[in-house]
CSV table of C-alpha atoms in Angstrom, one decimal:
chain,number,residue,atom,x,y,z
A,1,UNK,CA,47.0,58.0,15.9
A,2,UNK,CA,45.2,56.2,13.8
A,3,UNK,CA,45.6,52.7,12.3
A,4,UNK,CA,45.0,51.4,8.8
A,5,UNK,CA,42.3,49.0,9.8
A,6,UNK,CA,40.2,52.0,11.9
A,7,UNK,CA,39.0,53.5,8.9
A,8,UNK,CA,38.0,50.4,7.2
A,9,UNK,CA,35.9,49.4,10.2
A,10,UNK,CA,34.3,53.3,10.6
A,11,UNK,CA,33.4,53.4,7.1
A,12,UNK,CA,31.7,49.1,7.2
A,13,UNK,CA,29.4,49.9,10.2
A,14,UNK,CA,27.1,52.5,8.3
A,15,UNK,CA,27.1,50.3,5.3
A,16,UNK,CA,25.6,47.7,7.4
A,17,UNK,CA,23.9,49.0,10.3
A,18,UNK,CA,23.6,52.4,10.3
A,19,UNK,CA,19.8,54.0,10.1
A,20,UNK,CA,21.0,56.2,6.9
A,21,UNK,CA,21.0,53.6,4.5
A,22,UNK,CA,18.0,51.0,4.6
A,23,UNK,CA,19.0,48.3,2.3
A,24,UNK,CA,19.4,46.1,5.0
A,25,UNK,CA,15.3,46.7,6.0
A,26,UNK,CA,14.7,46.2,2.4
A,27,UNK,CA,16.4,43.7,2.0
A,28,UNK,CA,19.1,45.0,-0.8
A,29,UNK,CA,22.9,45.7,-0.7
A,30,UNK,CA,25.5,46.7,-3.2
A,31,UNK,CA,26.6,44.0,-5.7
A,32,UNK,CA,30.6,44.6,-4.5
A,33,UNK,CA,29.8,45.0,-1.1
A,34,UNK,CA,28.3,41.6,0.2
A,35,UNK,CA,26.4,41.5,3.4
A,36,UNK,CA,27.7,38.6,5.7
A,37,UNK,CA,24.3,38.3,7.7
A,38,UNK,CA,20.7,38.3,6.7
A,39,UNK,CA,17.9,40.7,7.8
A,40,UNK,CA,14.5,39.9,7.9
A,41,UNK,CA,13.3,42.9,5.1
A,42,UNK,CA,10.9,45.1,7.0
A,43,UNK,CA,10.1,42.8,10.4
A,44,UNK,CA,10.9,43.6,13.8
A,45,UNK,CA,9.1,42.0,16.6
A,46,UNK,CA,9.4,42.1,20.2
A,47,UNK,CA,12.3,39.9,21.7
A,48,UNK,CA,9.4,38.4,23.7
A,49,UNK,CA,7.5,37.6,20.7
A,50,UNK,CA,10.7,36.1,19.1
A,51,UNK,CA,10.8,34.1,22.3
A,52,UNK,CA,7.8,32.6,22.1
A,53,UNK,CA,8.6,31.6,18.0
A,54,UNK,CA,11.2,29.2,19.9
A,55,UNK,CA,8.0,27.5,21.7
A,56,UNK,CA,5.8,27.3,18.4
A,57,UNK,CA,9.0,25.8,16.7
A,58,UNK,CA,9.1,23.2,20.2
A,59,UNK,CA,5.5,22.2,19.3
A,60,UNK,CA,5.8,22.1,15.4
A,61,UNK,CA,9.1,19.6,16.1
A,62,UNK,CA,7.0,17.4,18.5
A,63,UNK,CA,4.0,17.5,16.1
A,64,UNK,CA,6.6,16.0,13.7
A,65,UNK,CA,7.9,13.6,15.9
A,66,UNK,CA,4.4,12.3,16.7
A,67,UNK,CA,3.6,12.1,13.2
A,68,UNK,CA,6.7,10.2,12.2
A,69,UNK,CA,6.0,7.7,15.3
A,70,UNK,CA,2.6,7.0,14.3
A,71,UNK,CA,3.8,6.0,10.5
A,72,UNK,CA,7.0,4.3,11.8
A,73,UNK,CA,5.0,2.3,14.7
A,74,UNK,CA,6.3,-1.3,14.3
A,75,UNK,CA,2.9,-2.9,13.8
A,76,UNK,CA,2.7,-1.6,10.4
A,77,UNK,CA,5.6,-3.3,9.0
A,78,UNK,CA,4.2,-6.3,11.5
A,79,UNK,CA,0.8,-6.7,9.8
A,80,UNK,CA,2.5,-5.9,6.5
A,81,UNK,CA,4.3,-9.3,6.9
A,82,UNK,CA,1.0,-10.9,8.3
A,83,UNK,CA,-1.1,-9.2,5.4
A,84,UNK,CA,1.1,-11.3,3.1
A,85,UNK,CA,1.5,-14.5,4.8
A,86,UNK,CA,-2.4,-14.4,5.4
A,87,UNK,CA,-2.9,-13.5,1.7
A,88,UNK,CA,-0.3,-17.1,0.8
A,89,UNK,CA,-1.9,-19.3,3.1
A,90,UNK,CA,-5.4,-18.0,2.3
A,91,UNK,CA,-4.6,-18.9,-1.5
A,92,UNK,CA,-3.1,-22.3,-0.5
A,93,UNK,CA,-6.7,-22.7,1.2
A,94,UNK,CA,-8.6,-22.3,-1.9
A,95,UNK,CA,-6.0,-24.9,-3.4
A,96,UNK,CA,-6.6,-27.3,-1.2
A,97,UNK,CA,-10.3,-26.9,-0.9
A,98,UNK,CA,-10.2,-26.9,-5.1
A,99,UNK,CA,-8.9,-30.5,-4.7
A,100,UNK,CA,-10.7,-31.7,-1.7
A,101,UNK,CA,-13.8,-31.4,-3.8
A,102,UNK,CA,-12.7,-32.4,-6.9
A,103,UNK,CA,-11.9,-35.5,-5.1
A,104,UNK,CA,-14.9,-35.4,-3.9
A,105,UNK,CA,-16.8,-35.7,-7.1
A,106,UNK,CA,-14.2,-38.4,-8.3
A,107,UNK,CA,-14.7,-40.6,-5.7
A,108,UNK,CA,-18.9,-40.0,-6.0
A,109,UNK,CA,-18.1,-40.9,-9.8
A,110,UNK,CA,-15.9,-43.7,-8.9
A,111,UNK,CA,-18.6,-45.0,-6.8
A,112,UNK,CA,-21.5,-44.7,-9.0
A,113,UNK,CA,-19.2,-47.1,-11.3
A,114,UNK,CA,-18.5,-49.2,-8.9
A,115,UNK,CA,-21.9,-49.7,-7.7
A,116,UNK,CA,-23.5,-49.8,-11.4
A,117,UNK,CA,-21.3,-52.7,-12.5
A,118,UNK,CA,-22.1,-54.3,-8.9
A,119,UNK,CA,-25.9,-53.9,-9.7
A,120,UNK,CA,-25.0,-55.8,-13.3
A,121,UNK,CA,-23.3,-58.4,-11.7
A,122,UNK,CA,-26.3,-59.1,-9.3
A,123,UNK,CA,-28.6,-59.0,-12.3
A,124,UNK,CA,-26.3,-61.6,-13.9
A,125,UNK,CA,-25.8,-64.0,-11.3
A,126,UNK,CA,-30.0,-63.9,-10.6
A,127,UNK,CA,-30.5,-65.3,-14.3
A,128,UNK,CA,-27.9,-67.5,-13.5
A,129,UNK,CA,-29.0,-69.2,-10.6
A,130,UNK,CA,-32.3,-68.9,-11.7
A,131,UNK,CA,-31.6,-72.2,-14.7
A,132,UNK,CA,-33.5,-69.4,-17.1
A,133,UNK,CA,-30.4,-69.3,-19.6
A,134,UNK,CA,-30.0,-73.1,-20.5
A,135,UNK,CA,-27.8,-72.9,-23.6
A,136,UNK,CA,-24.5,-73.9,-22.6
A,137,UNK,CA,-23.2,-70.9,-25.1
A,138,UNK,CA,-25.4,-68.3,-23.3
A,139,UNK,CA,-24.4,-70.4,-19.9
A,140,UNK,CA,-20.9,-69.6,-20.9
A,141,UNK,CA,-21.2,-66.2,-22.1
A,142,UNK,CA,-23.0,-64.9,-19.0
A,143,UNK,CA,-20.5,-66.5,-16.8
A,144,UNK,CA,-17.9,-65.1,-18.9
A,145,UNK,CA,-19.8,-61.8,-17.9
A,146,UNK,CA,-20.0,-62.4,-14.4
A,147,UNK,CA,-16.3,-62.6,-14.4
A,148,UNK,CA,-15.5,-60.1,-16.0
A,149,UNK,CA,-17.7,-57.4,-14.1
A,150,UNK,CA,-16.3,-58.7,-11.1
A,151,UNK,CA,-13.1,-57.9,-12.4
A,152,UNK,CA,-14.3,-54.1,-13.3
A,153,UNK,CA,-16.0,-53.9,-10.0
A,154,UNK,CA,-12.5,-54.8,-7.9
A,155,UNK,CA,-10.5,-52.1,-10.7
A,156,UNK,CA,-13.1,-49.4,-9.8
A,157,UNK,CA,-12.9,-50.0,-6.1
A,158,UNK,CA,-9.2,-49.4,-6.5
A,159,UNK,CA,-9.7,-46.6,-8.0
A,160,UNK,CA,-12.3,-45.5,-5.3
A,161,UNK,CA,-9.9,-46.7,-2.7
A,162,UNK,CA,-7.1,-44.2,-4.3
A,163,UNK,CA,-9.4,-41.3,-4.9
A,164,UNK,CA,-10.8,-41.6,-1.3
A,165,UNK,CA,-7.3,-41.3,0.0
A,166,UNK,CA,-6.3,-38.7,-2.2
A,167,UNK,CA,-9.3,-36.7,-0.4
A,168,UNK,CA,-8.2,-37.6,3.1
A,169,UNK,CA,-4.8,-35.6,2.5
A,170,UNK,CA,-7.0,-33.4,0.9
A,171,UNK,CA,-8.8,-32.2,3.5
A,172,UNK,CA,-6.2,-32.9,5.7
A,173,UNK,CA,-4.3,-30.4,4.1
A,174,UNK,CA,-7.8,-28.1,4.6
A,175,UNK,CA,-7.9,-28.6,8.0
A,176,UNK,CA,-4.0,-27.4,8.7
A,177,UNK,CA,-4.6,-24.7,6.4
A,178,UNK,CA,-7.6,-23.4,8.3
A,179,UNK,CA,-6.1,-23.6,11.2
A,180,UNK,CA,-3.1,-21.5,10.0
A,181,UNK,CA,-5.3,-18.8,8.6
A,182,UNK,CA,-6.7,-18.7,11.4
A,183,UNK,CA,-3.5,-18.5,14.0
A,184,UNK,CA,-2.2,-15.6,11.2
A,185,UNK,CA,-5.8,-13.9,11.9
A,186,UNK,CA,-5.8,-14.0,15.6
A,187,UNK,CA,-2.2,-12.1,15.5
A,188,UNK,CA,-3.2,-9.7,12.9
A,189,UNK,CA,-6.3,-8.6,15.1
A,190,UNK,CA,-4.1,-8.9,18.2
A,191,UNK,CA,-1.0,-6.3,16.1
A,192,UNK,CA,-4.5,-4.3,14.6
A,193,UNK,CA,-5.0,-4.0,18.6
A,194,UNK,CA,-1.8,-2.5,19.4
A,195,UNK,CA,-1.7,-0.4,16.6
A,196,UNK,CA,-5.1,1.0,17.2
A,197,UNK,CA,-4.5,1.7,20.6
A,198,UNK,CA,-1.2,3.1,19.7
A,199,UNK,CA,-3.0,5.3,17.2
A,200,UNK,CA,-5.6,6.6,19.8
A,201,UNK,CA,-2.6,7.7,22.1
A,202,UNK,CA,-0.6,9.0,19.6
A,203,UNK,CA,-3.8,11.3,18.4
A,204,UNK,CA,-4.7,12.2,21.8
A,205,UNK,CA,-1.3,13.8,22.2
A,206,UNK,CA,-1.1,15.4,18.5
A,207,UNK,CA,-4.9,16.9,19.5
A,208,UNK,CA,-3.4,18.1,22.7
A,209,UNK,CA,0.1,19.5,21.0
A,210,UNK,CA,-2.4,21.0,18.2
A,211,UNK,CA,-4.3,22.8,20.6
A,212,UNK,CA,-1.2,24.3,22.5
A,213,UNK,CA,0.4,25.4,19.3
A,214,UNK,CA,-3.0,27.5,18.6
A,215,UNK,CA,-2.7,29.5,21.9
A,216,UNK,CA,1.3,30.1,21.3
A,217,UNK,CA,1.1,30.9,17.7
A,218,UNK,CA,-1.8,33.1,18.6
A,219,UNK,CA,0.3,35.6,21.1
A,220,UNK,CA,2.6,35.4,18.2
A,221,UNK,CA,3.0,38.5,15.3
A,222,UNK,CA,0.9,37.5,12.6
A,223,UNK,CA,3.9,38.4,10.5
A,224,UNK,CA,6.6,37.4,12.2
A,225,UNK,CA,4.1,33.7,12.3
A,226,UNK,CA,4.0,33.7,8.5
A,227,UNK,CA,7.8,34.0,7.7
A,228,UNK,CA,8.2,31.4,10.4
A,229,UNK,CA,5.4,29.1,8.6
A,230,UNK,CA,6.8,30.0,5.2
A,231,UNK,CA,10.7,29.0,6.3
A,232,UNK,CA,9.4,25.8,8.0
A,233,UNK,CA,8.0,24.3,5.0
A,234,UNK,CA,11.2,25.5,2.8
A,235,UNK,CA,13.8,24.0,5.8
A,236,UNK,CA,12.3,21.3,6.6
A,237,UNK,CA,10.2,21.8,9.6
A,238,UNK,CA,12.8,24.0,10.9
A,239,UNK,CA,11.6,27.9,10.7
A,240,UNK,CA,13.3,29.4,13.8
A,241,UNK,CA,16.1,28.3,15.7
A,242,UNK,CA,17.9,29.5,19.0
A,243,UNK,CA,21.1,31.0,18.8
A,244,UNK,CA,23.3,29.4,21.2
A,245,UNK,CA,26.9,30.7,22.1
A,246,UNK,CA,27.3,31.8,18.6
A,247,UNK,CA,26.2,28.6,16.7
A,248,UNK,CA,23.0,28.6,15.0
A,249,UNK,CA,21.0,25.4,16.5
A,250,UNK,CA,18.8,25.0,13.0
A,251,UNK,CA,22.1,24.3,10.6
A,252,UNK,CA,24.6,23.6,13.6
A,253,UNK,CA,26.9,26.1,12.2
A,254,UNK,CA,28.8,28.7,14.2
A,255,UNK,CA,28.5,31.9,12.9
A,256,UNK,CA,31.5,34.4,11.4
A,257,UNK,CA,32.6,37.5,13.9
A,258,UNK,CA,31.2,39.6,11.4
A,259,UNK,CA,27.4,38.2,11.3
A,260,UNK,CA,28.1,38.1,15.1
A,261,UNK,CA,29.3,41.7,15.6
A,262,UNK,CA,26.1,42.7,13.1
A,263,UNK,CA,23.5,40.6,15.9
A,264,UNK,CA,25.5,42.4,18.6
A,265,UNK,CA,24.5,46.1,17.2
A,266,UNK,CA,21.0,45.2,15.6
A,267,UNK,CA,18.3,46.1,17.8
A,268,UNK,CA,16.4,43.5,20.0
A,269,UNK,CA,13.1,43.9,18.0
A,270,UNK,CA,15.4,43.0,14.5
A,271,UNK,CA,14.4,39.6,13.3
A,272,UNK,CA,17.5,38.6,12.0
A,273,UNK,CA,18.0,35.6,10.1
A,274,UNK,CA,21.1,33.0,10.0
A,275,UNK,CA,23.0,33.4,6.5
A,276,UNK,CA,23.9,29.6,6.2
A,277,UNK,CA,20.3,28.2,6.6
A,278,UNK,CA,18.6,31.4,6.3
A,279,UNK,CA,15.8,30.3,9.5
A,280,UNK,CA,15.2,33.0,11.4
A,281,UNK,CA,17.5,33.4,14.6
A,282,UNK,CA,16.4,34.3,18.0
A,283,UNK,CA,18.7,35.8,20.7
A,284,UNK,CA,18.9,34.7,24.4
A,285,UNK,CA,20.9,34.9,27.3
A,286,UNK,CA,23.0,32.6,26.3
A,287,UNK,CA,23.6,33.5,22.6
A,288,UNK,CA,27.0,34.6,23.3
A,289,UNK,CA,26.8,38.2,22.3
């Protein structure tokens, strides 16, 4: 005797599976009837082929990996951080050079002052000693001169005095300054270093994945290949994943009874395709079927 449920089931497996109706090659079903799992419209592909979609995927994955490593390598943000302090200190440089010679022209002013007014002086003190000036009012004005020149001369050696130790800090300050520039520089070429012989490993193995993932893609179906290259770039990098005791491993999601029992009865050349992610799903011995 049959039971209320039998018929149900009878009349669902044709709708989904049986070879009379080929919505599910083409893709299409009826509006009220929705279609738990996803076919691939129109692809089948040997199980090996599907297989070896798992080891293309393997290779795209560790292509990404390598790529992400060689942006994420810690000598970028390192010589980031050097980049700027070199960039500071290098200004601070300039700064301190800027007033080094400024100073230096001051104090070359100050000193041609100085030595003017010391030159006037000497001049004064010649006619003086020489008894040419023998009015006691031009006696007493040049004297009055004397005086007062050496009064400027002592001012403007102050002022020399004070410029001169402005441009001792000065290039003091030049002389730290280089030598931080260049302790920042020798650690920048050292990180550089590192991150170039990061870079040459890092490409040596991305040449070497590259070259792999030419020889496996090629024993690949050229269209199976390009719906896996076409979901990869919609998922994220993720095109194909295995199906492993009934959990797709692209979304982590385990899948319903009913897209299982439909993988169970499909063919092994069907490329079927998860219905959360939509990535195409590839059947092994340990898919749980």
């Amino acid at each position: 005797m049959r039971t209320g449920r039998e018929p149900a089931r009878r009349d669902l497996r044709p709708a989904r599976l049986g070879p009379a109706r080929p919505r599910l090659g083409h893709g299409h079903r009826p509006l009220d009837q929705p279609l738990p799992f996803t076919w691939s419209p129109q692809l089948n592909a040997a199980p090996a082929d599907q297989i070896r979609l798992l080891d293309v995927q393997a290779l795209d994955v560790r292509l990404q990996q390598l790529a992400h490593k060689r942006r994420s390598l810690p000598e970028h943000a390192e010589l980031e951080s050097l980049g700027k302090d070199a960039t500071q200190l290098r200004d601070l440089l300039v700064a301190a050079q800027t007033e080094e010679s400024d100073c230096a022209r001051e104090q070359t002013k100050a000193e041609q002052d100085v030595d003017q007014v010391r030159q006037r002086a000497a001049r004064d003190q010649q006619r003086l000693d020489s008894g040419a000036v023998t009015s006691p009012k031009d006696l007493e004005n040049l004297q009055r001169e004397i005086t007062s020149l050496a009064k400027r001369q002592g001012d403007l050696e102050d002022v020399v005095l004070e410029v001169m130790e402005r441009r001792e800090s000065a290039q003091e300050r030049v002389a730290e300054l280089t030598e931080r520039v260049a302790s920042v520089q020798t650690r920048i070429d050292e990180a550089t270093g590192r991150r170039d012989a990061a870079f040459e490993e890092i490409d040596a193995e991305t040449a070497s994945v590259t070259k792999e993932r030419e020889v496996v893609a090629g024993s690949v179906p050229a269209d199976l290949l390009k719906l896996y290259d076409k979901l990869r770039e919609q998922q994220g990098g993720i095109g194909a994943a295995k199906l492993y005791q009934r959990t797709c491993q692209g979304c982590r999601q385990e899948l319903a009874i009913t897209d299982i029992n439909e993988i169970r009865a499909a063919a092994p050349d069907t490329v079927v395709r998860c219905e959360n992610c939509r990535r195409i799903l590839v059947r092994t011995s340990d898919s749980g079927l």
